[in-house]
């Protein structure tokens, strides 16, 4: 099944020819900044299955994990589209759940970087919480 999505203004569209590998909320400080205060909600897919159409601006930064992470966003509307780990390689691509046409594709299975969440954050107690990054796959 192909999953589809787009940014807020519609300039960027995406198609994904894969079922998700997982989904999680991330409360790292980088995600709080790009998500304007909340966690990011990310659905994981094999990078080779994700195709974007349209103009994307990318920004590479060393994350709290020490990994070098590229984040892609729409230069017109600013919607955050994805993050992918450039170093080390081989990790799944994280597609922002809100950009999927169907945000029910997979609900979060875990909360990562829970220790960085502000005191007012509501963290679902039914989900596993990891104080920092996800456990090794
Ligand atoms: Zn846009
Ligand atoms: Zn994060």
PDB file of C-alpha atoms and ligand atoms in Angstrom:
ATOM      1  CA  UNK A   1       0.000   0.000   0.000  1.00  0.00           C
ATOM      2  CA  UNK A   2       1.196   3.512  -0.830  1.00  0.00           C
ATOM      3  CA  UNK A   3       0.978   6.148   1.883  1.00  0.00           C
ATOM      4  CA  UNK A   4       0.761   9.771   0.789  1.00  0.00           C
ATOM      5  CA  UNK A   5       1.198  13.143   2.404  1.00  0.00           C
ATOM      6  CA  UNK A   6       2.033  16.797   1.966  1.00  0.00           C
ATOM      7  CA  UNK A   7       3.256  19.916   3.731  1.00  0.00           C
ATOM      8  CA  UNK A   8       0.914  22.658   4.966  1.00  0.00           C
ATOM      9  CA  UNK A   9       1.000  24.685   1.708  1.00  0.00           C
ATOM     10  CA  UNK A  10       0.977  21.631  -0.567  1.00  0.00           C
ATOM     11  CA  UNK A  11       4.181  22.532  -2.438  1.00  0.00           C
ATOM     12  CA  UNK A  12       5.844  19.336  -1.151  1.00  0.00           C
ATOM     13  CA  UNK A  13       4.147  15.964  -1.594  1.00  0.00           C
ATOM     14  CA  UNK A  14       5.305  12.539  -0.560  1.00  0.00           C
ATOM     15  CA  UNK A  15       4.646   8.921  -1.422  1.00  0.00           C
ATOM     16  CA  UNK A  16       5.812   5.968   0.609  1.00  0.00           C
ATOM     17  CA  UNK A  17       5.794   2.412  -0.736  1.00  0.00           C
ATOM     18  CA  UNK A  18       6.219   0.635   2.559  1.00  0.00           C
ATOM     19  CA  UNK A  19       4.415  -0.117   5.763  1.00  0.00           C
ATOM     20  CA  UNK A  20       5.837   1.678   8.815  1.00  0.00           C
ATOM     21  CA  UNK A  21       8.650   0.113  10.817  1.00  0.00           C
ATOM     22  CA  UNK A  22       7.557   1.893  13.984  1.00  0.00           C
ATOM     23  CA  UNK A  23       6.345   5.204  15.364  1.00  0.00           C
ATOM     24  CA  UNK A  24       7.346   7.295  18.354  1.00  0.00           C
ATOM     25  CA  UNK A  25       7.186  10.675  20.003  1.00  0.00           C
ATOM     26  CA  UNK A  26      10.463  12.497  20.568  1.00  0.00           C
ATOM     27  CA  UNK A  27      10.866  15.066  23.343  1.00  0.00           C
ATOM     28  CA  UNK A  28      14.505  15.951  22.660  1.00  0.00           C
ATOM     29  CA  UNK A  29      15.221  19.676  22.847  1.00  0.00           C
ATOM     30  CA  UNK A  30      15.813  19.874  19.074  1.00  0.00           C
ATOM     31  CA  UNK A  31      12.357  18.427  18.422  1.00  0.00           C
ATOM     32  CA  UNK A  32      10.759  20.798  20.937  1.00  0.00           C
ATOM     33  CA  UNK A  33      12.240  23.709  19.006  1.00  0.00           C
ATOM     34  CA  UNK A  34      11.129  22.560  15.572  1.00  0.00           C
ATOM     35  CA  UNK A  35       7.702  21.436  16.841  1.00  0.00           C
ATOM     36  CA  UNK A  36       7.162  24.814  18.556  1.00  0.00           C
ATOM     37  CA  UNK A  37       6.962  23.401  22.085  1.00  0.00           C
ATOM     38  CA  UNK A  38       5.629  19.882  21.785  1.00  0.00           C
ATOM     39  CA  UNK A  39       7.230  16.583  20.874  1.00  0.00           C
ATOM     40  CA  UNK A  40       7.606  15.546  17.265  1.00  0.00           C
ATOM     41  CA  UNK A  41       5.548  12.502  16.285  1.00  0.00           C
ATOM     42  CA  UNK A  42       7.444  10.380  13.811  1.00  0.00           C
ATOM     43  CA  UNK A  43       6.553   7.371  11.701  1.00  0.00           C
ATOM     44  CA  UNK A  44       9.578   5.309  10.704  1.00  0.00           C
ATOM     45  CA  UNK A  45      10.020   4.007   7.159  1.00  0.00           C
ATOM     46  CA  UNK A  46      12.933   2.540   5.173  1.00  0.00           C
ATOM     47  CA  UNK A  47      14.536   5.549   3.483  1.00  0.00           C
ATOM     48  CA  UNK A  48      14.478   3.913   0.024  1.00  0.00           C
ATOM     49  CA  UNK A  49      10.662   3.688   0.146  1.00  0.00           C
ATOM     50  CA  UNK A  50      10.099   7.430   0.733  1.00  0.00           C
ATOM     51  CA  UNK A  51       9.807   9.750  -2.285  1.00  0.00           C
ATOM     52  CA  UNK A  52       9.414  13.517  -1.945  1.00  0.00           C
ATOM     53  CA  UNK A  53       8.313  15.845  -4.766  1.00  0.00           C
ATOM     54  CA  UNK A  54       8.821  19.598  -4.543  1.00  0.00           C
ATOM     55  CA  UNK A  55      11.443  21.913  -3.114  1.00  0.00           C
ATOM     56  CA  UNK A  56      12.876  20.978   0.286  1.00  0.00           C
ATOM     57  CA  UNK A  57      15.369  22.867   2.427  1.00  0.00           C
ATOM     58  CA  UNK A  58      17.616  20.697   4.592  1.00  0.00           C
ATOM     59  CA  UNK A  59      19.573  21.462   7.728  1.00  0.00           C
ATOM     60  CA  UNK A  60      22.186  19.144   9.180  1.00  0.00           C
ATOM     61  CA  UNK A  61      22.979  19.261  12.890  1.00  0.00           C
ATOM     62  CA  UNK A  62      24.544  17.066  15.557  1.00  0.00           C
ATOM     63  CA  UNK A  63      21.606  15.925  17.716  1.00  0.00           C
ATOM     64  CA  UNK A  64      21.511  15.328  21.490  1.00  0.00           C
ATOM     65  CA  UNK A  65      22.294  11.681  20.678  1.00  0.00           C
ATOM     66  CA  UNK A  66      25.607  12.692  19.061  1.00  0.00           C
ATOM     67  CA  UNK A  67      24.295  11.507  15.677  1.00  0.00           C
ATOM     68  CA  UNK A  68      24.426  13.817  12.656  1.00  0.00           C
ATOM     69  CA  UNK A  69      20.795  14.340  11.669  1.00  0.00           C
ATOM     70  CA  UNK A  70      19.390  15.981   8.549  1.00  0.00           C
ATOM     71  CA  UNK A  71      16.012  17.646   8.869  1.00  0.00           C
ATOM     72  CA  UNK A  72      13.967  18.561   5.813  1.00  0.00           C
ATOM     73  CA  UNK A  73      11.325  21.274   5.721  1.00  0.00           C
ATOM     74  CA  UNK A  74       9.269  23.191   3.186  1.00  0.00           C
ATOM     75  CA  UNK A  75      10.951  26.533   2.345  1.00  0.00           C
ATOM     76  CA  UNK A  76       7.546  28.106   1.599  1.00  0.00           C
ATOM     77  CA  UNK A  77       5.419  27.171   4.617  1.00  0.00           C
ATOM     78  CA  UNK A  78       8.089  25.904   7.026  1.00  0.00           C
ATOM     79  CA  UNK A  79       6.434  22.534   7.692  1.00  0.00           C
ATOM     80  CA  UNK A  80       8.849  20.005   9.115  1.00  0.00           C
ATOM     81  CA  UNK A  81       8.822  16.967   6.818  1.00  0.00           C
ATOM     82  CA  UNK A  82      11.330  14.407   8.044  1.00  0.00           C
ATOM     83  CA  UNK A  83      14.569  13.671   9.796  1.00  0.00           C
ATOM     84  CA  UNK A  84      17.190  11.155   8.793  1.00  0.00           C
ATOM     85  CA  UNK A  85      20.432  10.155  10.409  1.00  0.00           C
ATOM     86  CA  UNK A  86      23.418  10.799   8.150  1.00  0.00           C
ATOM     87  CA  UNK A  87      25.947   9.421  10.656  1.00  0.00           C
ATOM     88  CA  UNK A  88      25.705   6.564  11.562  1.00  0.00           C
ATOM     89  CA  UNK A  89      23.941   5.248   8.448  1.00  0.00           C
ATOM     90  CA  UNK A  90      21.281   2.550   8.154  1.00  0.00           C
ATOM     91  CA  UNK A  91      18.648   3.987  10.520  1.00  0.00           C
ATOM     92  CA  UNK A  92      15.051   4.384   9.303  1.00  0.00           C
ATOM     93  CA  UNK A  93      13.802   7.733   8.050  1.00  0.00           C
ATOM     94  CA  UNK A  94      11.454   9.555  10.415  1.00  0.00           C
ATOM     95  CA  UNK A  95       8.479  11.076   8.585  1.00  0.00           C
ATOM     96  CA  UNK A  96       6.548  13.672  10.613  1.00  0.00           C
ATOM     97  CA  UNK A  97       3.203  12.053  11.332  1.00  0.00           C
ATOM     98  CA  UNK A  98       1.272  15.277  10.742  1.00  0.00           C
ATOM     99  CA  UNK A  99       2.400  15.436   7.111  1.00  0.00           C
ATOM    100  CA  UNK A 100       0.787  12.067   6.290  1.00  0.00           C
ATOM    101  CA  UNK A 101      -2.660  12.270   4.698  1.00  0.00           C
ATOM    102  CA  UNK A 102      -3.696   9.591   7.170  1.00  0.00           C
ATOM    103  CA  UNK A 103      -2.198  10.401  10.580  1.00  0.00           C
ATOM    104  CA  UNK A 104      -3.582   7.068  11.824  1.00  0.00           C
ATOM    105  CA  UNK A 105      -1.030   5.096   9.763  1.00  0.00           C
ATOM    106  CA  UNK A 106       0.631   4.042  13.014  1.00  0.00           C
ATOM    107  CA  UNK A 107       0.140   5.547  16.487  1.00  0.00           C
ATOM    108  CA  UNK A 108       3.256   6.182  18.603  1.00  0.00           C
ATOM    109  CA  UNK A 109       4.688   2.993  20.118  1.00  0.00           C
ATOM    110  CA  UNK A 110       7.160   4.693  22.465  1.00  0.00           C
ATOM    111  CA  UNK A 111       8.237   8.036  23.897  1.00  0.00           C
ATOM    112  CA  UNK A 112      11.917   8.856  23.526  1.00  0.00           C
ATOM    113  CA  UNK A 113      13.984  11.585  25.187  1.00  0.00           C
ATOM    114  CA  UNK A 114      11.296  11.648  27.896  1.00  0.00           C
ATOM    115  CA  UNK A 115      13.800  13.070  30.394  1.00  0.00           C
ATOM    116  CA  UNK A 116      14.000  16.309  28.341  1.00  0.00           C
ATOM    117  CA  UNK A 117      10.226  16.843  28.330  1.00  0.00           C
ATOM    118  CA  UNK A 118       8.983  19.868  30.284  1.00  0.00           C
ATOM    119  CA  UNK A 119       7.086  19.242  33.527  1.00  0.00           C
ATOM    120  CA  UNK A 120       3.775  20.145  31.866  1.00  0.00           C
ATOM    121  CA  UNK A 121       4.140  17.616  29.048  1.00  0.00           C
ATOM    122  CA  UNK A 122       1.490  14.893  29.016  1.00  0.00           C
ATOM    123  CA  UNK A 123       3.232  11.569  28.432  1.00  0.00           C
ATOM    124  CA  UNK A 124       0.954   8.582  27.822  1.00  0.00           C
ATOM    125  CA  UNK A 125       1.699   6.169  30.707  1.00  0.00           C
ATOM    126  CA  UNK A 126       0.582   3.252  28.506  1.00  0.00           C
ATOM    127  CA  UNK A 127       3.643   3.719  26.265  1.00  0.00           C
ATOM    128  CA  UNK A 128       7.217   2.766  27.105  1.00  0.00           C
ATOM    129  CA  UNK A 129       9.280   5.823  28.071  1.00  0.00           C
ATOM    130  CA  UNK A 130      12.983   6.065  27.291  1.00  0.00           C
ATOM    131  CA  UNK A 131      14.844   8.863  29.093  1.00  0.00           C
ATOM    132  CA  UNK A 132      17.140   9.375  26.083  1.00  0.00           C
ATOM    133  CA  UNK A 133      17.328   7.813  22.611  1.00  0.00           C
ATOM    134  CA  UNK A 134      15.582   4.610  21.533  1.00  0.00           C
ATOM    135  CA  UNK A 135      17.133   1.272  22.488  1.00  0.00           C
ATOM    136  CA  UNK A 136      19.368  -0.231  19.774  1.00  0.00           C
ATOM    137  CA  UNK A 137      17.324  -2.032  17.119  1.00  0.00           C
TER     138      UNK A 137
HETATM  139 ZN1  LIG B   1       4.834  23.892   2.217  1.00  0.00          ZN
HETATM  140 ZN1  LIG B   2      13.910  14.585  18.829  1.00  0.00          ZN
END
